[in-house]
mmCIF file with all atom_site columns, C-alpha atoms and ligand atoms in Angstrom:
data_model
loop_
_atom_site.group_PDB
_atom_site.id
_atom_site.type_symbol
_atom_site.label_atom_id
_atom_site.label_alt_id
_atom_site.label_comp_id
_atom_site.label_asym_id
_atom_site.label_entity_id
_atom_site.label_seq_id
_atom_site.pdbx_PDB_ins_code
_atom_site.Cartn_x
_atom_site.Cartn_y
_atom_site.Cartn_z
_atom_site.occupancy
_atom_site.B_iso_or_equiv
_atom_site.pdbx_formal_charge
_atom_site.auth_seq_id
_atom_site.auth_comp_id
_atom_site.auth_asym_id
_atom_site.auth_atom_id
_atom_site.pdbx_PDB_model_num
ATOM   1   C CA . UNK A 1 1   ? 11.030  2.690   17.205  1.00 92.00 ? 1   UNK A CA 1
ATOM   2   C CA . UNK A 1 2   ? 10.173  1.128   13.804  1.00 97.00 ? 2   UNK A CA 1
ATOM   3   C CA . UNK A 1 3   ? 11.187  2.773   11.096  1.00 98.00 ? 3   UNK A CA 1
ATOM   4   C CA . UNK A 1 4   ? 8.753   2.666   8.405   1.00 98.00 ? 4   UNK A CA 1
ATOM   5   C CA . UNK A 1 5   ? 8.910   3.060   4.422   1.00 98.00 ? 5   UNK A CA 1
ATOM   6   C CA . UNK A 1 6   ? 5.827   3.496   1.894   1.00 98.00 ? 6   UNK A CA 1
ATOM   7   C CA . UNK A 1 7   ? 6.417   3.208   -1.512  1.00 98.00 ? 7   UNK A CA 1
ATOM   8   C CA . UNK A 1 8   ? 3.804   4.680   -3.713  1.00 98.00 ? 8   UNK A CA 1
ATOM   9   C CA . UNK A 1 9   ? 2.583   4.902   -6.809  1.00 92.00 ? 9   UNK A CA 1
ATOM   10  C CA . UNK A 1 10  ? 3.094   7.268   -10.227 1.00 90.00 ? 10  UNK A CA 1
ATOM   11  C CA . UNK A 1 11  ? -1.060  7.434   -10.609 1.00 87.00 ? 11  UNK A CA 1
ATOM   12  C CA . UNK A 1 12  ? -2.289  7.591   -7.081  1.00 83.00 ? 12  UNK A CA 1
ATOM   13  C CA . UNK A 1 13  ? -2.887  10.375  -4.701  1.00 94.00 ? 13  UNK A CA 1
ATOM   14  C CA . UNK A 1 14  ? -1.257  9.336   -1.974  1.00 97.00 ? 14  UNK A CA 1
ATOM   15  C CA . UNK A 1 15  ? -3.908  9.240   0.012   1.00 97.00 ? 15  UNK A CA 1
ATOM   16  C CA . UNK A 1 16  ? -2.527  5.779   2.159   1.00 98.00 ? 16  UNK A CA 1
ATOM   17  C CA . UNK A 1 17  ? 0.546   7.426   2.633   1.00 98.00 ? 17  UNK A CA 1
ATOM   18  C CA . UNK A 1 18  ? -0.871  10.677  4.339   1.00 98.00 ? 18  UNK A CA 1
ATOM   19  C CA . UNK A 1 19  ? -3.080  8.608   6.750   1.00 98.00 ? 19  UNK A CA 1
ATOM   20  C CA . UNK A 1 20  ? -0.124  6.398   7.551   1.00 98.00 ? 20  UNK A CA 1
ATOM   21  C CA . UNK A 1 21  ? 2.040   9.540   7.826   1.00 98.00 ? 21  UNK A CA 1
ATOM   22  C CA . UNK A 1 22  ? -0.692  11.811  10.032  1.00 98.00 ? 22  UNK A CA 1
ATOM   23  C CA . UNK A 1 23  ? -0.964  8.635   12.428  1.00 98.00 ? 23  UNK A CA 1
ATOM   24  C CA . UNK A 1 24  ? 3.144   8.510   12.882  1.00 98.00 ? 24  UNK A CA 1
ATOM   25  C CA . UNK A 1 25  ? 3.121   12.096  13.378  1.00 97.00 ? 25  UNK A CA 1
ATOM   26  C CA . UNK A 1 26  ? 0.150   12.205  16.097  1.00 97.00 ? 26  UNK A CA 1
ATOM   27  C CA . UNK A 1 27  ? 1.567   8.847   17.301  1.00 97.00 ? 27  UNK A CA 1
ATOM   28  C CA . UNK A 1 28  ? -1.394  6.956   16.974  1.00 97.00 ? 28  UNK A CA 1
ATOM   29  C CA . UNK A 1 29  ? 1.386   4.067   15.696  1.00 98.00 ? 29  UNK A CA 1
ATOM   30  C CA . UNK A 1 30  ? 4.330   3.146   17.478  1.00 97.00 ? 30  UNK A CA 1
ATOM   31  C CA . UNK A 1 31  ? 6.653   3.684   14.316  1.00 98.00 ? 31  UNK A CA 1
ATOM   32  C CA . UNK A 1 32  ? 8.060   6.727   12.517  1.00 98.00 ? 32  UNK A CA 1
ATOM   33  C CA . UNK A 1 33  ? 6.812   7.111   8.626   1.00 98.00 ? 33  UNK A CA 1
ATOM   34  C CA . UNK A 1 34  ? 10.350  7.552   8.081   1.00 98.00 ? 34  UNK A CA 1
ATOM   35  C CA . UNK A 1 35  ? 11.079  7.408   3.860   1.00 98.00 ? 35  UNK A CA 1
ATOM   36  C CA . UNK A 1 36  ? 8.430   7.291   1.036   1.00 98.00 ? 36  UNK A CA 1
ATOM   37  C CA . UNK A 1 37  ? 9.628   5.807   -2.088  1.00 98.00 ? 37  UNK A CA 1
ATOM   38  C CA . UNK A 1 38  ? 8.434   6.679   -5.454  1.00 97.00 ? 38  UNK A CA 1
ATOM   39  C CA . UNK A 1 39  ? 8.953   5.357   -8.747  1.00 95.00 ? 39  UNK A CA 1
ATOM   40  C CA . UNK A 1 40  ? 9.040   8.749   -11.056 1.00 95.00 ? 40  UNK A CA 1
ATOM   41  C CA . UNK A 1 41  ? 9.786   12.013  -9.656  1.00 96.00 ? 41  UNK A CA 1
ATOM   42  C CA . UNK A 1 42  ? 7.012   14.670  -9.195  1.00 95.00 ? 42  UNK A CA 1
ATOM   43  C CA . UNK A 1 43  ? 4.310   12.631  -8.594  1.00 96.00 ? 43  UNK A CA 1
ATOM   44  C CA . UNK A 1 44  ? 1.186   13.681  -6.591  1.00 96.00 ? 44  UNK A CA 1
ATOM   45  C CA . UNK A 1 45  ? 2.257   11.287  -3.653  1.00 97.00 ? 45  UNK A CA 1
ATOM   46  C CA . UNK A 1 46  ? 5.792   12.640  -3.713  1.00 97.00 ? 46  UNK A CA 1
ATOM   47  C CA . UNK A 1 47  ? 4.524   16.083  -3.479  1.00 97.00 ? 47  UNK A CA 1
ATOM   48  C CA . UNK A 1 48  ? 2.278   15.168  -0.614  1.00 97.00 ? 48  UNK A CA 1
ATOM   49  C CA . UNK A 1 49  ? 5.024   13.580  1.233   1.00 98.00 ? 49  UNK A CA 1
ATOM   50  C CA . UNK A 1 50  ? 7.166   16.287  0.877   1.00 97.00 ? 50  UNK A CA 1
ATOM   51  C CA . UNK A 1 51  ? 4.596   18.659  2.127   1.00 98.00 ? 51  UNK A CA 1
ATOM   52  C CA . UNK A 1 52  ? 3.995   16.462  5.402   1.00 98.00 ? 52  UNK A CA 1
ATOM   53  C CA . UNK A 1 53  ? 7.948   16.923  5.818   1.00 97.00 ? 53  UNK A CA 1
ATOM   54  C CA . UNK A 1 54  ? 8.890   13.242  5.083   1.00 98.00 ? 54  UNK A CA 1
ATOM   55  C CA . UNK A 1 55  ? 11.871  12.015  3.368   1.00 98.00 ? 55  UNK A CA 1
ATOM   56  C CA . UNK A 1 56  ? 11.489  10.885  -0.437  1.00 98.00 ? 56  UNK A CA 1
ATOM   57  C CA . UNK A 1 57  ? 13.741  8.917   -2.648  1.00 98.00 ? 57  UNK A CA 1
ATOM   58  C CA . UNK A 1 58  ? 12.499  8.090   -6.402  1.00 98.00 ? 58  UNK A CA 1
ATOM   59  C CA . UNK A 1 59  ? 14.424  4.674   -7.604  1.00 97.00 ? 59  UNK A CA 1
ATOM   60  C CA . UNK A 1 60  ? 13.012  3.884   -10.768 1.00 96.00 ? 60  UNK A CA 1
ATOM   61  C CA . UNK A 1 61  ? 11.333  0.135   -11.322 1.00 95.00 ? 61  UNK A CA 1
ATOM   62  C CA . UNK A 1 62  ? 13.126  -0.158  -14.895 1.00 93.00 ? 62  UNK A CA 1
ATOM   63  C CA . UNK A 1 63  ? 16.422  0.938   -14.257 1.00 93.00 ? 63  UNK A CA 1
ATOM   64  C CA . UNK A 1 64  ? 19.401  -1.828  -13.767 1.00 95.00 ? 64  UNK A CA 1
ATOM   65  C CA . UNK A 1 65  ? 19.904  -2.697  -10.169 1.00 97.00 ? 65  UNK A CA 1
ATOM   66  C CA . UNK A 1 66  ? 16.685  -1.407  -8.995  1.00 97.00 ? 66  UNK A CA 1
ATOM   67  C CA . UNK A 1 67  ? 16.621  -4.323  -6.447  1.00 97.00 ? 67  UNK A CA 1
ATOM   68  C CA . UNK A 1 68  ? 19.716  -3.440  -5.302  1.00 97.00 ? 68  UNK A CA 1
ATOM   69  C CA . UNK A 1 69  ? 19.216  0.235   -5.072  1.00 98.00 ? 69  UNK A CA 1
ATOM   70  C CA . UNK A 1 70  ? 16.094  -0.587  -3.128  1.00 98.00 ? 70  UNK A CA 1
ATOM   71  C CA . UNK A 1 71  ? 17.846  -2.588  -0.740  1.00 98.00 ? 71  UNK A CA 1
ATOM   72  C CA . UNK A 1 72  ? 20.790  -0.334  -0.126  1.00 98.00 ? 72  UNK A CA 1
ATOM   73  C CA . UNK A 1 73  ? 18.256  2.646   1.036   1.00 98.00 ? 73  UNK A CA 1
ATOM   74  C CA . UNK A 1 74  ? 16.110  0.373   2.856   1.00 98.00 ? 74  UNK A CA 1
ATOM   75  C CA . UNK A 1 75  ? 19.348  -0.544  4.934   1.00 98.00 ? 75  UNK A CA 1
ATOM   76  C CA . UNK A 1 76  ? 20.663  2.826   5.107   1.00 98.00 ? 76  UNK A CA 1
ATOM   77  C CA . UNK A 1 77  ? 17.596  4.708   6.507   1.00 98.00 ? 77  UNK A CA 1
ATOM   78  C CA . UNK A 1 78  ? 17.338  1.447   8.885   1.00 98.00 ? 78  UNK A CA 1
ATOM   79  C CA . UNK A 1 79  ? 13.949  0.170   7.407   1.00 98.00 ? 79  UNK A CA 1
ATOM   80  C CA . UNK A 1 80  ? 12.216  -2.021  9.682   1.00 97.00 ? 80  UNK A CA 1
ATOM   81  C CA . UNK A 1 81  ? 8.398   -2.292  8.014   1.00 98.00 ? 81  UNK A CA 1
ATOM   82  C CA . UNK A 1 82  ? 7.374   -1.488  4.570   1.00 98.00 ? 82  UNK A CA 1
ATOM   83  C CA . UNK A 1 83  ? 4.063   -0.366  3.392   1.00 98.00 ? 83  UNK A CA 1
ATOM   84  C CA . UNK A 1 84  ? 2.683   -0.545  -0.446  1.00 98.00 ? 84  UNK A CA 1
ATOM   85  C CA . UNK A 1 85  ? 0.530   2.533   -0.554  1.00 97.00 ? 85  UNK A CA 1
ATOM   86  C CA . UNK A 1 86  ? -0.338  2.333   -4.198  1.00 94.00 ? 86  UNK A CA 1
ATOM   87  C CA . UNK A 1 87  ? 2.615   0.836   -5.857  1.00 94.00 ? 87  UNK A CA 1
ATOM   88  C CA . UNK A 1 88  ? 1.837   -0.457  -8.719  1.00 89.00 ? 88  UNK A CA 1
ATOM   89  C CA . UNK A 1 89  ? 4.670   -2.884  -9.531  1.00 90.00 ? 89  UNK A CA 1
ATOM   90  C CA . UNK A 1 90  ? 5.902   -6.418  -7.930  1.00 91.00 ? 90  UNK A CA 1
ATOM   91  C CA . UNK A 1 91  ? 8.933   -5.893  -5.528  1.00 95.00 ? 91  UNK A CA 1
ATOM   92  C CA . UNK A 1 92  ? 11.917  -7.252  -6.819  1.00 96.00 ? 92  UNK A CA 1
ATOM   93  C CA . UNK A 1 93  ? 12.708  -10.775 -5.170  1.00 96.00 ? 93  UNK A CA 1
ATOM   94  C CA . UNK A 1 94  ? 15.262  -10.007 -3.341  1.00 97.00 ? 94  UNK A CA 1
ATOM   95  C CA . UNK A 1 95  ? 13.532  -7.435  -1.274  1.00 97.00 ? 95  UNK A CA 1
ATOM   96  C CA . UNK A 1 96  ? 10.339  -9.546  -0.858  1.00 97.00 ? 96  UNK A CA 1
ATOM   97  C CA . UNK A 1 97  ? 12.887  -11.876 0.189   1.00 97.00 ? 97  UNK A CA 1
ATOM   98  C CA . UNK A 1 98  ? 14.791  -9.666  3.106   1.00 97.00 ? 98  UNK A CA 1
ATOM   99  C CA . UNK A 1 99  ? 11.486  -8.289  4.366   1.00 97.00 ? 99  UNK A CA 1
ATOM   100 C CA . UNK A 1 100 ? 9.524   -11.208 4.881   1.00 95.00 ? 100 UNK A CA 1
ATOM   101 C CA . UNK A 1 101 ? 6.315   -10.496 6.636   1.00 95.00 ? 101 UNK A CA 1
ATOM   102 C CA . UNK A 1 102 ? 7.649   -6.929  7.108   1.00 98.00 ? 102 UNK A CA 1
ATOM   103 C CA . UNK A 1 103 ? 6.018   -5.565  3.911   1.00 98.00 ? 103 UNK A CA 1
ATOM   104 C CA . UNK A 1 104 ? 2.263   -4.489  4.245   1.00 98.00 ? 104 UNK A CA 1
ATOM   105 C CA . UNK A 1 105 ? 0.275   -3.887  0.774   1.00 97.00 ? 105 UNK A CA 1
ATOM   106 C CA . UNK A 1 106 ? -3.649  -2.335  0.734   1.00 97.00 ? 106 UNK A CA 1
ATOM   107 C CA . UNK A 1 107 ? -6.155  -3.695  -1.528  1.00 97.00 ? 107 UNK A CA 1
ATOM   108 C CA . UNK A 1 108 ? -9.413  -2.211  -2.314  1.00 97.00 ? 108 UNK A CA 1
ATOM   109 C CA . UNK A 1 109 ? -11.597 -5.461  -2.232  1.00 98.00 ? 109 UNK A CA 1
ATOM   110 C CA . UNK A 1 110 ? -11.953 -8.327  0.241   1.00 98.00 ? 110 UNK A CA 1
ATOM   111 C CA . UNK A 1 111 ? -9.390  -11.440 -0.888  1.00 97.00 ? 111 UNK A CA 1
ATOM   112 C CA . UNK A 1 112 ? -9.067  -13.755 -2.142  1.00 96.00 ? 112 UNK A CA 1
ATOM   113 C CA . UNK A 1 113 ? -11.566 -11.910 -4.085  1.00 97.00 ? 113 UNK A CA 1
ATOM   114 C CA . UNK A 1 114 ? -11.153 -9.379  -6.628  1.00 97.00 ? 114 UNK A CA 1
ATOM   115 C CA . UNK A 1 115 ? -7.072  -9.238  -6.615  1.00 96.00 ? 115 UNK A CA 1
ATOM   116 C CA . UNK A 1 116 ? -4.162  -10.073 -9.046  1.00 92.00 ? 116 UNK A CA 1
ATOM   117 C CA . UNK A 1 117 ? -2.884  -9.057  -11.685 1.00 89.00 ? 117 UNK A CA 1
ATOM   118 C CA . UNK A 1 118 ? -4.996  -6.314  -13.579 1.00 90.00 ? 118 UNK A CA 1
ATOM   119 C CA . UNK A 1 119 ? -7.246  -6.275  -10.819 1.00 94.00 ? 119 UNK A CA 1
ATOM   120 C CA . UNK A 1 120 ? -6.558  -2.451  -9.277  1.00 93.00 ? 120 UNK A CA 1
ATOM   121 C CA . UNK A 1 121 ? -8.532  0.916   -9.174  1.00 93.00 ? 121 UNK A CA 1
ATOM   122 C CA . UNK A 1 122 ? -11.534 1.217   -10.837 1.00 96.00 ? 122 UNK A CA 1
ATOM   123 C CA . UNK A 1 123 ? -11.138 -2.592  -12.195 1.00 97.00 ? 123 UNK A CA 1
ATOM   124 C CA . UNK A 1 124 ? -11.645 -3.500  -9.034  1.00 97.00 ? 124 UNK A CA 1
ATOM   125 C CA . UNK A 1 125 ? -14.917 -1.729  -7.949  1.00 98.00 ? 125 UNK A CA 1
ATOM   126 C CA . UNK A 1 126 ? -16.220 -2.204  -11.139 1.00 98.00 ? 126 UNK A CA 1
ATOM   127 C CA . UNK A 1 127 ? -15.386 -5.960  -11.105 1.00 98.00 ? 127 UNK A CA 1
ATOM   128 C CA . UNK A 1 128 ? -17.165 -6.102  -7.945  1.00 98.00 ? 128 UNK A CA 1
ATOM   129 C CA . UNK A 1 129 ? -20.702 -3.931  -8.839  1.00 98.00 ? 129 UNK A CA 1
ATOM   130 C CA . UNK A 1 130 ? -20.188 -6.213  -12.022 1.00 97.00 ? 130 UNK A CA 1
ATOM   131 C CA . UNK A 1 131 ? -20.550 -9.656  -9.779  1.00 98.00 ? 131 UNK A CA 1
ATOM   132 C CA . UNK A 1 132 ? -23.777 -8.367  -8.040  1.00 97.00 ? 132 UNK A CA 1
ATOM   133 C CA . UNK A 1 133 ? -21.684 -8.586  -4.850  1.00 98.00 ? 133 UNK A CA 1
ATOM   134 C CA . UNK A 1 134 ? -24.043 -6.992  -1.957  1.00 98.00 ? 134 UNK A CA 1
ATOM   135 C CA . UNK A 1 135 ? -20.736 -6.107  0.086   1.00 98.00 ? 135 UNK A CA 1
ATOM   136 C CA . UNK A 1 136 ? -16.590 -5.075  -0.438  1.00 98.00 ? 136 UNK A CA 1
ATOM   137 C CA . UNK A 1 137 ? -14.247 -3.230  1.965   1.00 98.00 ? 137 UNK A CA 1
ATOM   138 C CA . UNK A 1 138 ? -10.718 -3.558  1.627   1.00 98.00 ? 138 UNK A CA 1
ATOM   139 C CA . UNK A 1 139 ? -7.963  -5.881  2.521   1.00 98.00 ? 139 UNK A CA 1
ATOM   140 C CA . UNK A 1 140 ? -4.249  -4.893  4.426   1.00 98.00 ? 140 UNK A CA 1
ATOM   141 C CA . UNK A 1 141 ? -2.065  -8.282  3.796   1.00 98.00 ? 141 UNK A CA 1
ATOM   142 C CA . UNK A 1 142 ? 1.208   -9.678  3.815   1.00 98.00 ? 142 UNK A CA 1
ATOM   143 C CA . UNK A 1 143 ? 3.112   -9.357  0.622   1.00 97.00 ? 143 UNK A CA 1
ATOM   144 C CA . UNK A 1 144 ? 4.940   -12.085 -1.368  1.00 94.00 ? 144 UNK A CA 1
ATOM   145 C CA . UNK A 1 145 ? 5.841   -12.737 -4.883  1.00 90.00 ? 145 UNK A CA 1
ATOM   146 C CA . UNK A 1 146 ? 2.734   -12.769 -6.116  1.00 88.00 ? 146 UNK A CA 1
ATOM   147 C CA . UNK A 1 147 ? 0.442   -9.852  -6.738  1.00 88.00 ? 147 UNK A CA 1
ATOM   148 C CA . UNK A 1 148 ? -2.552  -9.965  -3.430  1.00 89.00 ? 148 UNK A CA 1
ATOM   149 C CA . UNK A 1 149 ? -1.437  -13.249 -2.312  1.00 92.00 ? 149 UNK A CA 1
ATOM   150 C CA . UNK A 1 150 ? 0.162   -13.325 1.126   1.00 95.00 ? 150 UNK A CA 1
ATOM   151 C CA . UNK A 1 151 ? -1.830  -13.800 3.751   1.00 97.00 ? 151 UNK A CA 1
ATOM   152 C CA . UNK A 1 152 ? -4.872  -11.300 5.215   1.00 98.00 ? 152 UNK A CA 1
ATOM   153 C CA . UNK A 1 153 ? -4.131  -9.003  8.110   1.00 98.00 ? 153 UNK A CA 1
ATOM   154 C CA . UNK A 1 154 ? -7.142  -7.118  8.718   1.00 98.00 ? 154 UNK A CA 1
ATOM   155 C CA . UNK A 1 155 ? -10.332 -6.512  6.455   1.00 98.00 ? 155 UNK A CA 1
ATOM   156 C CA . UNK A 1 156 ? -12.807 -3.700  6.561   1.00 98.00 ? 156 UNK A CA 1
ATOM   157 C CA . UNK A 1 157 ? -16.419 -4.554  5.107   1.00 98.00 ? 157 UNK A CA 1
ATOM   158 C CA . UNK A 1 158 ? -19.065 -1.794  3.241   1.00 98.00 ? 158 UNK A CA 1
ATOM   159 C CA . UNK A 1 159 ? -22.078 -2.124  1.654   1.00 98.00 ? 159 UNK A CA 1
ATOM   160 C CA . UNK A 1 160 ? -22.662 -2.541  -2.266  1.00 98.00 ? 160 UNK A CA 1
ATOM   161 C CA . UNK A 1 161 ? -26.092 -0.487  -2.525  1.00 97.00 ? 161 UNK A CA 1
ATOM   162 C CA . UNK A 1 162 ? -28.081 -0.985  -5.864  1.00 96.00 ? 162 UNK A CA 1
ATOM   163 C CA . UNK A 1 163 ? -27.368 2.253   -6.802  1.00 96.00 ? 163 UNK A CA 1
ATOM   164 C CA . UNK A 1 164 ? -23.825 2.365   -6.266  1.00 98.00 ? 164 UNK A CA 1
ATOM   165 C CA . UNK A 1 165 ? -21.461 3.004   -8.959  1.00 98.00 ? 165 UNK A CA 1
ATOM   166 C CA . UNK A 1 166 ? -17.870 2.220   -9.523  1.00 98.00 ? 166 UNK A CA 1
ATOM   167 C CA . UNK A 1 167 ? -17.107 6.153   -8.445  1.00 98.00 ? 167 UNK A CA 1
ATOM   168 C CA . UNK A 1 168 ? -19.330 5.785   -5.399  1.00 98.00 ? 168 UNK A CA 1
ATOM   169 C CA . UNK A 1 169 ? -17.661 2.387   -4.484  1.00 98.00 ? 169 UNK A CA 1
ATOM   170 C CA . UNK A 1 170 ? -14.665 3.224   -4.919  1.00 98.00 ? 170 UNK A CA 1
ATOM   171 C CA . UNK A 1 171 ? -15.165 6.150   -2.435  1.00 97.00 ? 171 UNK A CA 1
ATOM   172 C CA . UNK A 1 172 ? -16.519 4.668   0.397   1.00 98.00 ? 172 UNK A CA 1
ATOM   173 C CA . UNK A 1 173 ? -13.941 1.992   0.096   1.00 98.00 ? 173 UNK A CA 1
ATOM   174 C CA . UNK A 1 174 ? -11.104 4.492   0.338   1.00 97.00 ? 174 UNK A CA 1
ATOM   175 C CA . UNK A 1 175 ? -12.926 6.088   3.824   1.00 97.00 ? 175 UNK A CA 1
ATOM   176 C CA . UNK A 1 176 ? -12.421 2.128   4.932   1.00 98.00 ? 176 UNK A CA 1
ATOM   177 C CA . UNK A 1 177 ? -8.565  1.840   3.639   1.00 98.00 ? 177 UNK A CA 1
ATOM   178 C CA . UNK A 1 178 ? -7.381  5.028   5.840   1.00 96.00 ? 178 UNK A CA 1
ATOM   179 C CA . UNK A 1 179 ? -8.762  3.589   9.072   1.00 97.00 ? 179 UNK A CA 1
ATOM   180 C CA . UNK A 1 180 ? -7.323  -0.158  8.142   1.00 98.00 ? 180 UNK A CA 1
ATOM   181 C CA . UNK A 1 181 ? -3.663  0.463   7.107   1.00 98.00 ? 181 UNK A CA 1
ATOM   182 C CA . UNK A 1 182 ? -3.549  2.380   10.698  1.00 98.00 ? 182 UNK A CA 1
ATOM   183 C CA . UNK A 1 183 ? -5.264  -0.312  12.679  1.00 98.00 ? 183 UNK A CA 1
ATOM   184 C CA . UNK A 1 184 ? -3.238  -2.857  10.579  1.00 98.00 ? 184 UNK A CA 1
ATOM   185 C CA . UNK A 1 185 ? 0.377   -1.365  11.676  1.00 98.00 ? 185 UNK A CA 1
ATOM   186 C CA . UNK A 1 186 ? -0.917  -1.400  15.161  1.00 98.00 ? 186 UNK A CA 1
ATOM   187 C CA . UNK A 1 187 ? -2.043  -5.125  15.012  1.00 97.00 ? 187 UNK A CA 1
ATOM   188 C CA . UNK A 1 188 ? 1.440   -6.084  13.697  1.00 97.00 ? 188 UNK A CA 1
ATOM   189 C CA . UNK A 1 189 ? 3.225   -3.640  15.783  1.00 97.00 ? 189 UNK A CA 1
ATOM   190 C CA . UNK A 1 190 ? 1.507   -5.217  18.935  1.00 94.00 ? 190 UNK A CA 1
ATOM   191 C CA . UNK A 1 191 ? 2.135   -9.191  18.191  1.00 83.00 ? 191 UNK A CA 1
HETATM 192 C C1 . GRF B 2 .   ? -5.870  2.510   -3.029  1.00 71.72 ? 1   GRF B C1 1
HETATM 193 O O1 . GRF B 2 .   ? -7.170  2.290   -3.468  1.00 71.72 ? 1   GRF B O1 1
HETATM 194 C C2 . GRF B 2 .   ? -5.244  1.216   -2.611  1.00 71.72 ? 1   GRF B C2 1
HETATM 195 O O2 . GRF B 2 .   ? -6.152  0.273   -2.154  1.00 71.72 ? 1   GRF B O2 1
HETATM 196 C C3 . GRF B 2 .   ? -4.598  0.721   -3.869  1.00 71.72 ? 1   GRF B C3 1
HETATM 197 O O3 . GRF B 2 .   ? -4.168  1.870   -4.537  1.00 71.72 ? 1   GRF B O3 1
HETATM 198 C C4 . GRF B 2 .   ? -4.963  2.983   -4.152  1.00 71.72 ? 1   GRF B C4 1
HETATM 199 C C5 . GRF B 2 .   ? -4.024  4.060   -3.709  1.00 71.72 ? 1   GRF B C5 1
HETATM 200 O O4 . GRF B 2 .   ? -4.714  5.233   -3.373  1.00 71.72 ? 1   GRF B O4 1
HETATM 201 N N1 . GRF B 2 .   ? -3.564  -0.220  -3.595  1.00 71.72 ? 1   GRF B N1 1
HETATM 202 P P1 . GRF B 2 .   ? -3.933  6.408   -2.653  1.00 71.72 ? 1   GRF B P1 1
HETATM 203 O O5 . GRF B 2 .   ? -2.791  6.818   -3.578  1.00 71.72 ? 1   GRF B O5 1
HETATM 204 O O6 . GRF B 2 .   ? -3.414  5.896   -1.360  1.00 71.72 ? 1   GRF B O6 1
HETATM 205 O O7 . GRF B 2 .   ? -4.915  7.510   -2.458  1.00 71.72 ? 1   GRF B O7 1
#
């Protein structure tokens, strides 16, 4: 079975990580959340994790040899698939590199629009009320070296209403994420 890892972020809830965790555990994917990965320890997402009885590792972005700390417990906890799940940072090259259209990111906006560097959280949604756009959703796609630049797997559209705010946006686009990081495992899973 494929053996997944989600690396998440210092700031974020982990919310990406439970849904892709619950759908493992009520095999609703065909792969085992099997390692979450954080960057500091005692994080809200590592705490989740741990609660959902998953395996977490914390390998710090700045420390020397974080590529090649990363890739030695990818390998040893047989890593087939890697999921951002709001990971701030760029993977090192080397592991961008090894996992080659095995590493999944989420983005709360529909690319090409909306992403890069700078562009995450409330950036986004408030980029996006900003531009008058009438609709956003969220994007699941490949990752590369670049931040929001590999190619689109799967995108899930919502509504911009007048009277939305970033807070509202933001909210129903994290209702669309939980749905799309499942659907967008079991896309890749089934090629
Ligand atoms: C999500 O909005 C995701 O699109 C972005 O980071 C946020 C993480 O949220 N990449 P959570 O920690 O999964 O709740």
């Amino acid at each position: 079975m494929t053996r997944i890892a989600i690396f998440v972020g210092s700031q974020g809830r982990g919310s990406n990580m439970a849904s892709i965790v619950a759908a493992s555990q009520a095999s609703n994917i065909p792969a085992e959340a099997a390692l979450v990965i954080g960057s500091k320890e005692g994080t809200p997402s590592l705490l989740r994790a741990e609660a959902l009885g998953v395996r977490t590792v914390v390998v710090k972005p700045k420390e020397d040899g974080y590529a090649s700390k990363l890739l030695t417990i990818l390998e040893e906890n047989e890593i087939d698939l890697i999921c951002l799940a709001g990971f701030m940072w760029l993977l090192p090259a080397e592991v961008v590199e090894k996992y080659r259209s095995r590493i999944l990111n989420i983005h709360p906006a529909l690319l090409p629009k909306f992403g890069g560097k700078g562009m995450y959280g409330m950036h986004v949604h408030e980029a996006v009320i900003a531009a008058g756009e009438k609709e956003s959703g969220c994007s699941v796609h490949f990752v590369t070296e670049e931040y929001d630049e590999g190619a689109v797997i799967l995108q899930k559209k919502c509504d911009v209403s007048p009277d939305d705010t970033p807070e509202t946006l933001a909210h129903k686009v994290l209702d669309l994420e939980h749905t799309a990081y499942v659907e967008a495992i079991n896309k890749l899973l089934s090629e």
